[in-house]
Short mmCIF file of C-alpha atoms in Angstrom, two decimals:
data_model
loop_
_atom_site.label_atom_id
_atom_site.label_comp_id
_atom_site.label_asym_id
_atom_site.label_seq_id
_atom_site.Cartn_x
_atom_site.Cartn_y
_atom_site.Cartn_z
CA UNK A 13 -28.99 15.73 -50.39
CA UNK A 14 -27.40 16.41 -47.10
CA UNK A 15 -26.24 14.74 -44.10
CA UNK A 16 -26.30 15.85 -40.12
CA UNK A 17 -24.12 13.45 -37.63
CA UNK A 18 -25.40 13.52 -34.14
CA UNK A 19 -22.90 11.93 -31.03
CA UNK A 20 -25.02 10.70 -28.09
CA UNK A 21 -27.65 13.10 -29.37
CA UNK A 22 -25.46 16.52 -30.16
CA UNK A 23 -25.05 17.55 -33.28
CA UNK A 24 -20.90 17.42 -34.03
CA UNK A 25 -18.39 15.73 -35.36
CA UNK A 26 -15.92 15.27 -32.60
CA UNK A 27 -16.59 13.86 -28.65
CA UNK A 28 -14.64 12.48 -25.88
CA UNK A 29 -15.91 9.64 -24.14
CA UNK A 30 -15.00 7.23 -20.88
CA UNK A 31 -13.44 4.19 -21.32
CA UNK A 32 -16.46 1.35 -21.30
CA UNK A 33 -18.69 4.21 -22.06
CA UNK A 34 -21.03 4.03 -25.35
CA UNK A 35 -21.32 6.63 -28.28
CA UNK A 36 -24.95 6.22 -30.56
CA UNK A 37 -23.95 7.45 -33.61
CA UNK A 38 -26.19 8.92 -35.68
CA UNK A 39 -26.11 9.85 -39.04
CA UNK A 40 -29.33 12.18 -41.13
CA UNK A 41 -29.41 11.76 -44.72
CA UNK A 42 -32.38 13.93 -46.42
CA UNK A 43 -33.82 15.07 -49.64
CA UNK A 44 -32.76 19.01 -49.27
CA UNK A 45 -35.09 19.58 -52.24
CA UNK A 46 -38.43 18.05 -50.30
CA UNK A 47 -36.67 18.31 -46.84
CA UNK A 48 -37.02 14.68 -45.94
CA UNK A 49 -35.29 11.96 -44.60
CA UNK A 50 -34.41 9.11 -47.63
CA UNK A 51 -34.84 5.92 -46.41
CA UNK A 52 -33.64 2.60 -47.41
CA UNK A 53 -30.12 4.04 -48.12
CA UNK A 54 -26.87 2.11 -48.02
CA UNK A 55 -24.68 3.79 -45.20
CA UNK A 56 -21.81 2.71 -44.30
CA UNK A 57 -19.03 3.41 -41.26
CA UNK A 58 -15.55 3.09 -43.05
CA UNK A 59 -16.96 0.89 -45.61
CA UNK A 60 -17.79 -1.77 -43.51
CA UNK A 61 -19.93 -1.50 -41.07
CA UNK A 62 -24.28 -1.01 -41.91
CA UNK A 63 -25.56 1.57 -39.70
CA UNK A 64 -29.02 0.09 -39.42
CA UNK A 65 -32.03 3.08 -39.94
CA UNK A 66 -34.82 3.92 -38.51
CA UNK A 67 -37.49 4.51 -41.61
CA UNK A 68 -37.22 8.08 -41.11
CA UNK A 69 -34.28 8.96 -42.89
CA UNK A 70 -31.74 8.09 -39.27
CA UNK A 71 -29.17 5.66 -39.54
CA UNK A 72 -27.67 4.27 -36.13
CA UNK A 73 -24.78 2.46 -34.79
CA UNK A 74 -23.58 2.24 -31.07
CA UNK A 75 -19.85 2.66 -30.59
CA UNK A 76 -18.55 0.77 -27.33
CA UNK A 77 -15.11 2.20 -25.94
CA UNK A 78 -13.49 -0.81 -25.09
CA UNK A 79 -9.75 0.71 -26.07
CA UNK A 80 -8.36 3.83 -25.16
CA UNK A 81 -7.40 5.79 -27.79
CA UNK A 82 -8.35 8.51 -30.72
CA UNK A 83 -10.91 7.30 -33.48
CA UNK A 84 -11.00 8.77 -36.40
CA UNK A 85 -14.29 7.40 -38.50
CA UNK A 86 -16.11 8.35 -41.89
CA UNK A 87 -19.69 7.60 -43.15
CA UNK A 88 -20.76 7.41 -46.50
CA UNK A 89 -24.65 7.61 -47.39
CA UNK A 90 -25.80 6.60 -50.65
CA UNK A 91 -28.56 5.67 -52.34
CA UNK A 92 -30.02 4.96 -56.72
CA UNK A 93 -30.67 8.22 -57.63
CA UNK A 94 -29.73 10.37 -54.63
CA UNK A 95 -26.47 12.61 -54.39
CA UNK A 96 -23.86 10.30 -52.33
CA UNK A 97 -22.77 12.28 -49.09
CA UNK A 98 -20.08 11.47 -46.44
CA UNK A 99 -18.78 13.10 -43.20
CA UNK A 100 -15.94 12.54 -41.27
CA UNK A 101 -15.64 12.51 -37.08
CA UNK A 102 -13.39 11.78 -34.51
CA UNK A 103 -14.06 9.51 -31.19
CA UNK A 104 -11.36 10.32 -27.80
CA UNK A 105 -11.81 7.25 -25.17
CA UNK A 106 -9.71 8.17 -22.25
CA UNK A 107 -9.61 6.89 -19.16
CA UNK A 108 -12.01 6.75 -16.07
CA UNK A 109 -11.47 8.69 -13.31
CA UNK A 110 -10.46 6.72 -9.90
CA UNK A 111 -9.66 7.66 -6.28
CA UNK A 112 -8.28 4.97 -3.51
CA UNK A 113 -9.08 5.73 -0.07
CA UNK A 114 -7.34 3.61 2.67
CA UNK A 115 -9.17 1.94 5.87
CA UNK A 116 -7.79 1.16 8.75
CA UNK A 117 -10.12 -0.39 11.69
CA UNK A 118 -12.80 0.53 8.88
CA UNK A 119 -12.02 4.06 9.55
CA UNK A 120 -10.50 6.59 6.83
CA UNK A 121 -6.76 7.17 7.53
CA UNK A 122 -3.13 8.16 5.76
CA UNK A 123 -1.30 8.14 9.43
CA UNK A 124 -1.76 5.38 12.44
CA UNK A 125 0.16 4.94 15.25
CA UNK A 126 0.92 0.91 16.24
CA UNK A 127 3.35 -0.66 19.24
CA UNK A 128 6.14 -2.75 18.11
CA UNK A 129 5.24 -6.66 17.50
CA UNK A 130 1.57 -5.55 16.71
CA UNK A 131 -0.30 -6.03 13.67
CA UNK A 132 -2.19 -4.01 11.47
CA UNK A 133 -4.80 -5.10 8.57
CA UNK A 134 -5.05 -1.97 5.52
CA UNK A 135 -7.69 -1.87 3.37
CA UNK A 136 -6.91 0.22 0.15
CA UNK A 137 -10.71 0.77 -1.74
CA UNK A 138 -9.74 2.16 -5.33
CA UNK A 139 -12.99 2.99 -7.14
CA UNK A 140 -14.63 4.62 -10.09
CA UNK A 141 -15.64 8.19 -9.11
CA UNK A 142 -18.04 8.50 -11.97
CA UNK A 143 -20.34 5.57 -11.53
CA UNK A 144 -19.31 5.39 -7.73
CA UNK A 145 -18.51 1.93 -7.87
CA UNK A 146 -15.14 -0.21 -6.63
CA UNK A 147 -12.81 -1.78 -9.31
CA UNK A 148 -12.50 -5.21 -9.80
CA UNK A 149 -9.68 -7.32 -10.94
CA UNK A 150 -7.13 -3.97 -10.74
CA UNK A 151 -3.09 -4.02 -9.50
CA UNK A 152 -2.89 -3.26 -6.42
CA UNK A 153 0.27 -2.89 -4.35
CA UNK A 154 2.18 -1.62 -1.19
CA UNK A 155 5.80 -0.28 -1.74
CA UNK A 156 8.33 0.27 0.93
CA UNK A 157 11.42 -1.86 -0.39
CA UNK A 158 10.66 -4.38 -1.45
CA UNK A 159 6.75 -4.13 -2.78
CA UNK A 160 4.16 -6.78 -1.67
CA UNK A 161 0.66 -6.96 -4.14
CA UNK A 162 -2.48 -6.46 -2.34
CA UNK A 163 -5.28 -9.10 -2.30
CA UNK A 164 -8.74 -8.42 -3.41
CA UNK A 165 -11.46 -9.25 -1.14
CA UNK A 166 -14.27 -7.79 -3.38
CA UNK A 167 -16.08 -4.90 -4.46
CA UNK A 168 -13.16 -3.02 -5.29
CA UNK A 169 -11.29 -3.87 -1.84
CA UNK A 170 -7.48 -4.59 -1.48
CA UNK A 171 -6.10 -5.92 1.76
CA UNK A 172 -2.42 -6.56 3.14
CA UNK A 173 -1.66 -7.29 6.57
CA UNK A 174 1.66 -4.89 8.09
CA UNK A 175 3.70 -6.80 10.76
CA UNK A 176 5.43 -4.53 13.51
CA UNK A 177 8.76 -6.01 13.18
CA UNK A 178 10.93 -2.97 13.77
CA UNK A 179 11.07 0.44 15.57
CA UNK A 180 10.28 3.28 13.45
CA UNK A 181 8.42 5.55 10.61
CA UNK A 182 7.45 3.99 7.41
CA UNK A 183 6.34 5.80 4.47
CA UNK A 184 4.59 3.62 1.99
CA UNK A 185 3.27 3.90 -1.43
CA UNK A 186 -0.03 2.32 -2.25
CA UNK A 187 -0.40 2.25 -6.04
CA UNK A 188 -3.31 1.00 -8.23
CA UNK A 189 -4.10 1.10 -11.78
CA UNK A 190 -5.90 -1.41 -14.40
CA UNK A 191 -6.10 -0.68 -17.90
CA UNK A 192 -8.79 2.00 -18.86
CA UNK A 193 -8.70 3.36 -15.26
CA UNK A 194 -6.33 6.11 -14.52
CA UNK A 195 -3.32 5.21 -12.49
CA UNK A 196 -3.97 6.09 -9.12
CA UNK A 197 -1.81 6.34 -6.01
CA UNK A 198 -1.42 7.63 -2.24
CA UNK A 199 0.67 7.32 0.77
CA UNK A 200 0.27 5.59 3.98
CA UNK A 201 2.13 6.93 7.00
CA UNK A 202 3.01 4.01 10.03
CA UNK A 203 4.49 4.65 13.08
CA UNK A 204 6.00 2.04 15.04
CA UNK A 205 6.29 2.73 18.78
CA UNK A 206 8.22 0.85 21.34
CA UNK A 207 5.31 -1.52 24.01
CA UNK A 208 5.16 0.29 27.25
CA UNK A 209 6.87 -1.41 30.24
CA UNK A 210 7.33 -1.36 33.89
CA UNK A 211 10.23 -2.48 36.20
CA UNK A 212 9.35 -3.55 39.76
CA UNK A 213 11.70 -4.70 42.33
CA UNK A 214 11.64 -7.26 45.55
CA UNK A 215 14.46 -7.49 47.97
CA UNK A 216 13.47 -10.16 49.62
CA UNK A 217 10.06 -10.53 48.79
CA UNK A 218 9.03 -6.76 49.55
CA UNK A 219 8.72 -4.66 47.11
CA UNK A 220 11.17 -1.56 48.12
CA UNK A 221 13.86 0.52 46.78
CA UNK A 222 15.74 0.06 49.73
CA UNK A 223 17.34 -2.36 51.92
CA UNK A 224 19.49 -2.96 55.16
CA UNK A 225 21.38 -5.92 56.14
CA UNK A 226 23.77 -7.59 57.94
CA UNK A 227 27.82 -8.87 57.01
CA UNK A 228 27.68 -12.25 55.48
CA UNK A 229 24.49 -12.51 54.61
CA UNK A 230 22.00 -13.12 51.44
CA UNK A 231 20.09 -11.01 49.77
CA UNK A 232 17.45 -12.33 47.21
CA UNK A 233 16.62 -9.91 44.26
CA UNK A 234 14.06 -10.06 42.24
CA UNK A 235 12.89 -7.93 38.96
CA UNK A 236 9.49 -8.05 37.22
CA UNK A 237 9.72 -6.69 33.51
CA UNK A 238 6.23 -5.93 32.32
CA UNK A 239 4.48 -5.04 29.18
CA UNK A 240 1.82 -3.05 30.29
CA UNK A 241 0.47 -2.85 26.77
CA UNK A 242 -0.83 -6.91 27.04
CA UNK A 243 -0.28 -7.06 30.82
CA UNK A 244 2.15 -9.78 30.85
CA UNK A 245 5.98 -10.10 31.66
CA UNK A 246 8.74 -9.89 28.77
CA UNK A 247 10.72 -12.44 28.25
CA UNK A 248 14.38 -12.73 27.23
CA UNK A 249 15.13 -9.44 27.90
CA UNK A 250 18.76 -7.96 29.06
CA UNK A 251 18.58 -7.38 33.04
CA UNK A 252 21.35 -6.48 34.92
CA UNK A 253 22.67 -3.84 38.26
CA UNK A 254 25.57 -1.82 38.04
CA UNK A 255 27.77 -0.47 41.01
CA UNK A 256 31.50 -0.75 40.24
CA UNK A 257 30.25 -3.70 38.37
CA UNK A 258 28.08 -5.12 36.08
CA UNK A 259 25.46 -8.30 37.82
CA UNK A 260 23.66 -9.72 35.37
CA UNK A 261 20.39 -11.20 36.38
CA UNK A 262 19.13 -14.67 35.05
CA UNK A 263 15.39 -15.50 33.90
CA UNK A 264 13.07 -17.77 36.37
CA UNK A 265 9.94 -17.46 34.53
CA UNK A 266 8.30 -15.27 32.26
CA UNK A 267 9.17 -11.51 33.03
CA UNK A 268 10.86 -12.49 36.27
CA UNK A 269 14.71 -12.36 36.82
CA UNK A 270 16.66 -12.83 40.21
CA UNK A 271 19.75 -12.49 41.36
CA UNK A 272 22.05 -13.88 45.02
CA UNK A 273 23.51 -10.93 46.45
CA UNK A 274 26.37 -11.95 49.09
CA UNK A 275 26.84 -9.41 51.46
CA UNK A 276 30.82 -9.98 51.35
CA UNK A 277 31.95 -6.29 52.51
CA UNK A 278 30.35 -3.37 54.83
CA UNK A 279 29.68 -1.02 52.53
CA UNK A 280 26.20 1.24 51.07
CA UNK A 281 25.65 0.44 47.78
CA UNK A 282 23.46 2.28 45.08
CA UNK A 283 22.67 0.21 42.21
CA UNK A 284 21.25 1.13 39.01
CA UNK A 285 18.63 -1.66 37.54
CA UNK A 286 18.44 -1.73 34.10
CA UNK A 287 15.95 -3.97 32.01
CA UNK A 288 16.20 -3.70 28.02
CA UNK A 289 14.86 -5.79 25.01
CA UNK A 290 14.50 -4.38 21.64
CA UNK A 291 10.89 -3.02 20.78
CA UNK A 292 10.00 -2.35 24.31
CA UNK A 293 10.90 0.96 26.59
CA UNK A 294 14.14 0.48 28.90
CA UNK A 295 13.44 0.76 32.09
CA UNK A 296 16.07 1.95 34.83
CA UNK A 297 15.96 2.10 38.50
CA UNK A 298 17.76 2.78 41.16
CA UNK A 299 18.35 1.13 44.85
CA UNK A 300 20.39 0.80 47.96
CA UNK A 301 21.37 -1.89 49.75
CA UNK A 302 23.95 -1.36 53.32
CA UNK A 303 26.09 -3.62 54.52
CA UNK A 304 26.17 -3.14 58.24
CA UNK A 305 28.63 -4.90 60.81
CA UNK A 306 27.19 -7.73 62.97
CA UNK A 307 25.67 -7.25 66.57
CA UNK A 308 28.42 -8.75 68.49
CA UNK A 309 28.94 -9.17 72.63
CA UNK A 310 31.88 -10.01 74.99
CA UNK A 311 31.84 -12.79 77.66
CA UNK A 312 34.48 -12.92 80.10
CA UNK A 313 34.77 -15.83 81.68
CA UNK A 314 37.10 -16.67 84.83
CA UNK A 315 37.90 -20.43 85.90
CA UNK A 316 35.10 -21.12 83.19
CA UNK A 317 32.72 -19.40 85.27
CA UNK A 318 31.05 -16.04 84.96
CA UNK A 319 32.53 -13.57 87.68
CA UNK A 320 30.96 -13.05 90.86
CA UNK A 321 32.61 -10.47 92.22
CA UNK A 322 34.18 -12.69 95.24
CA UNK A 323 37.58 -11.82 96.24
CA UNK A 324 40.49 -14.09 95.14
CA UNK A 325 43.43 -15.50 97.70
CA UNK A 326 46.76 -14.62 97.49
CA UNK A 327 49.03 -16.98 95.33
CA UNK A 328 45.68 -18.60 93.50
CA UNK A 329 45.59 -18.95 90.05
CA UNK A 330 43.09 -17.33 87.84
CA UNK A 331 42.17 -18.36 83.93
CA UNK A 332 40.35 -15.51 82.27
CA UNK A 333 38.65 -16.73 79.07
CA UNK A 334 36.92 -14.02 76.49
CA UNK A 335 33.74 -15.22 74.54
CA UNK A 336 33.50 -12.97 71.55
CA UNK A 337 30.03 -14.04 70.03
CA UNK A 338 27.92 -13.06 66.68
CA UNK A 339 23.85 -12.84 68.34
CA UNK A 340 22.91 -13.56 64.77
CA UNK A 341 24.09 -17.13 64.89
CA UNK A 342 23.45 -18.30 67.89
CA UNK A 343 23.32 -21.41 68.49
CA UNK A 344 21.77 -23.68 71.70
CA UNK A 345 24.76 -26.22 71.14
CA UNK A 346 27.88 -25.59 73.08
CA UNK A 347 30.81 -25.44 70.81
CA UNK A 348 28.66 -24.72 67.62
CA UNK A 349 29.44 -21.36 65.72
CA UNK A 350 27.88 -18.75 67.01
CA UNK A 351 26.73 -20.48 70.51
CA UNK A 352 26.28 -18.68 73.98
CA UNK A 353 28.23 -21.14 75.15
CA UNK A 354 31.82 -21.91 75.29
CA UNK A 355 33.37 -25.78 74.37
CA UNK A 356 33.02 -27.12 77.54
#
């Protein structure tokens, strides 16, 4: 007798398989001497197992690879009045092959670009590249420092949402791996960028750079911080001018901050505006404000009366009163501040 072991249909003792792949073992035991198969034998895998045959001298047994790992099997054939024949063979199960691919906006992508307080959804897809299809139940995780686990949405899909909390490159480390897969991992690049702002200014209700006025007087500034990104004003963000000192400028309502100026000396001032808040640009501006003198006349009055001109007698008397008047303030009330007319 004789005996011929075939592995998924080739002829040899030794093959490497997939994990959760299949081996049909098959063994031929024939009658050398009539060159037949013998049927009805007993044959046995290590003893213990019946390889079930075929009634033409094959005897078969499916091995499934549900452990990674070497095999090392024997078959004995035997049968009442036959020579007794075994053969040794050896079974590898190694692991499948995987990739993971990362998503982002459903599109394929290592490196994206986000502004600060944005947030950003990755998919990681880690799949089996022989049969093409995802990988359920698997580990799947994101590592920075600390590491978060992914969450499986289904048909091999892993999701974790990134929050842009911070200013900056990070570097993670997506990692996946379930047992009989190989370990698979890749690298996600996100870069946080500050939101993109504006500054605009309003002396007085106008927007300008630049502004003249007079001794003593107010001066209402006004600052719009924007996030151009969303359209809408930042809140809680540092404002403040600097000349030869530091103004800082309090919040009204969302994005907009104000400050009084009192125009206390005569002077030309160039302020620089600065508006900062972390995760959004600084913005700096500068402006000018003068301080001019007031328009001013001179009344003289004599015996409470404008002059004439007439001629004055000898040994009369004259009172000469001087009006010295601000034309801003006027007033129509004799005696008031700044009235055309003198107390009486």
């Amino acid at each position: 007798t004789a005996v011929r072991l075939y592995l998924n249909s080739t002829e040899s003792t030794e093959t490497t398989i997939r994990y959760n792949e299949s081996v049909i073992i098959e063994l031929f035991y024939n009658n050398t001497e009539l060159n037949e198969g013998i049927i009805d034998a007993n044959v046995k895998l290590n003893d213990s197992t019946t390889m079930q045959g075929n009634g033409s001298g094959y005897y078969r047994y499916i091995f499934n690879a549900t452990t990674l790992g070497d095999f090392h099997y024997y078959i004995n054939a035997s049968k009442y009045g036959y020579e007794n024949r075994s053969i040794s063979f050896v079974i590898h199960v190694i692991e499948r092959p995987t990739n993971i691919t990362i998503y982002i906006n459903k599109t394929i992508t290592y490196h994206y670009t986000i502004y600060y307080n944005e947030s950003l959804v990755i998919v990681a897809y880690y799949n089996d590249t022989i049969r093409n299809t995802g990988i359920f139940q698997a580990s799947v995780n994101i590592t920075l420092n600390p590491t978060w686990m992914m969450t499986e949405i289904g048909n091999g899909n892993y999701t974790w949402t990134f929050n842009a909390t911070e200013i900056g490159t990070f570097n993670f480390v997506i990692n996946a791996s379930k047992y009989g897969y190989q370990y698979n991992k890749t690298t996600l690049q996100i870069t946080v960028l500050k939101r993109t702002t504006n500054l605009t200014l309003y002396l007085n209700g106008t927007k300008t750079r630049s502004y003249t006025m007079r001794y003593n007087e107010t001066l209402n500034i006004t600052v719009y911080y924007e996030d151009l990104n969303y359209g809408v004003g930042i809140e809680n963000a540092t404002v403040n001018m600097t000349e030869s000192s530091t103004y800082d400028l309090k919040e009204i309502s969302s994005g907009y901050y104000y400050l009084i100026f009192n125009a206390t000396t005569i002077h030309n001032y160039t302020f620089i505006l600065r508006a900062d808040k972390y995760g959004y640009e600084n913005r700096t501006m500068n402006f000018n404000i003068t301080v001019i003198e007031r328009p001013t006349e001179l009344i003289i009055y004599v015996n409470k009366s404008l002059p004439t001109g007439q001629p004055i007698y000898y040994n009369q008397t004259l009172i000469f009163t001087a009006y010295y008047n601000a034309f801003s303030f006027c007033s129509s009330e004799p005696g008031v501040a700044g009235s055309r007319y003198p107390p009486w």
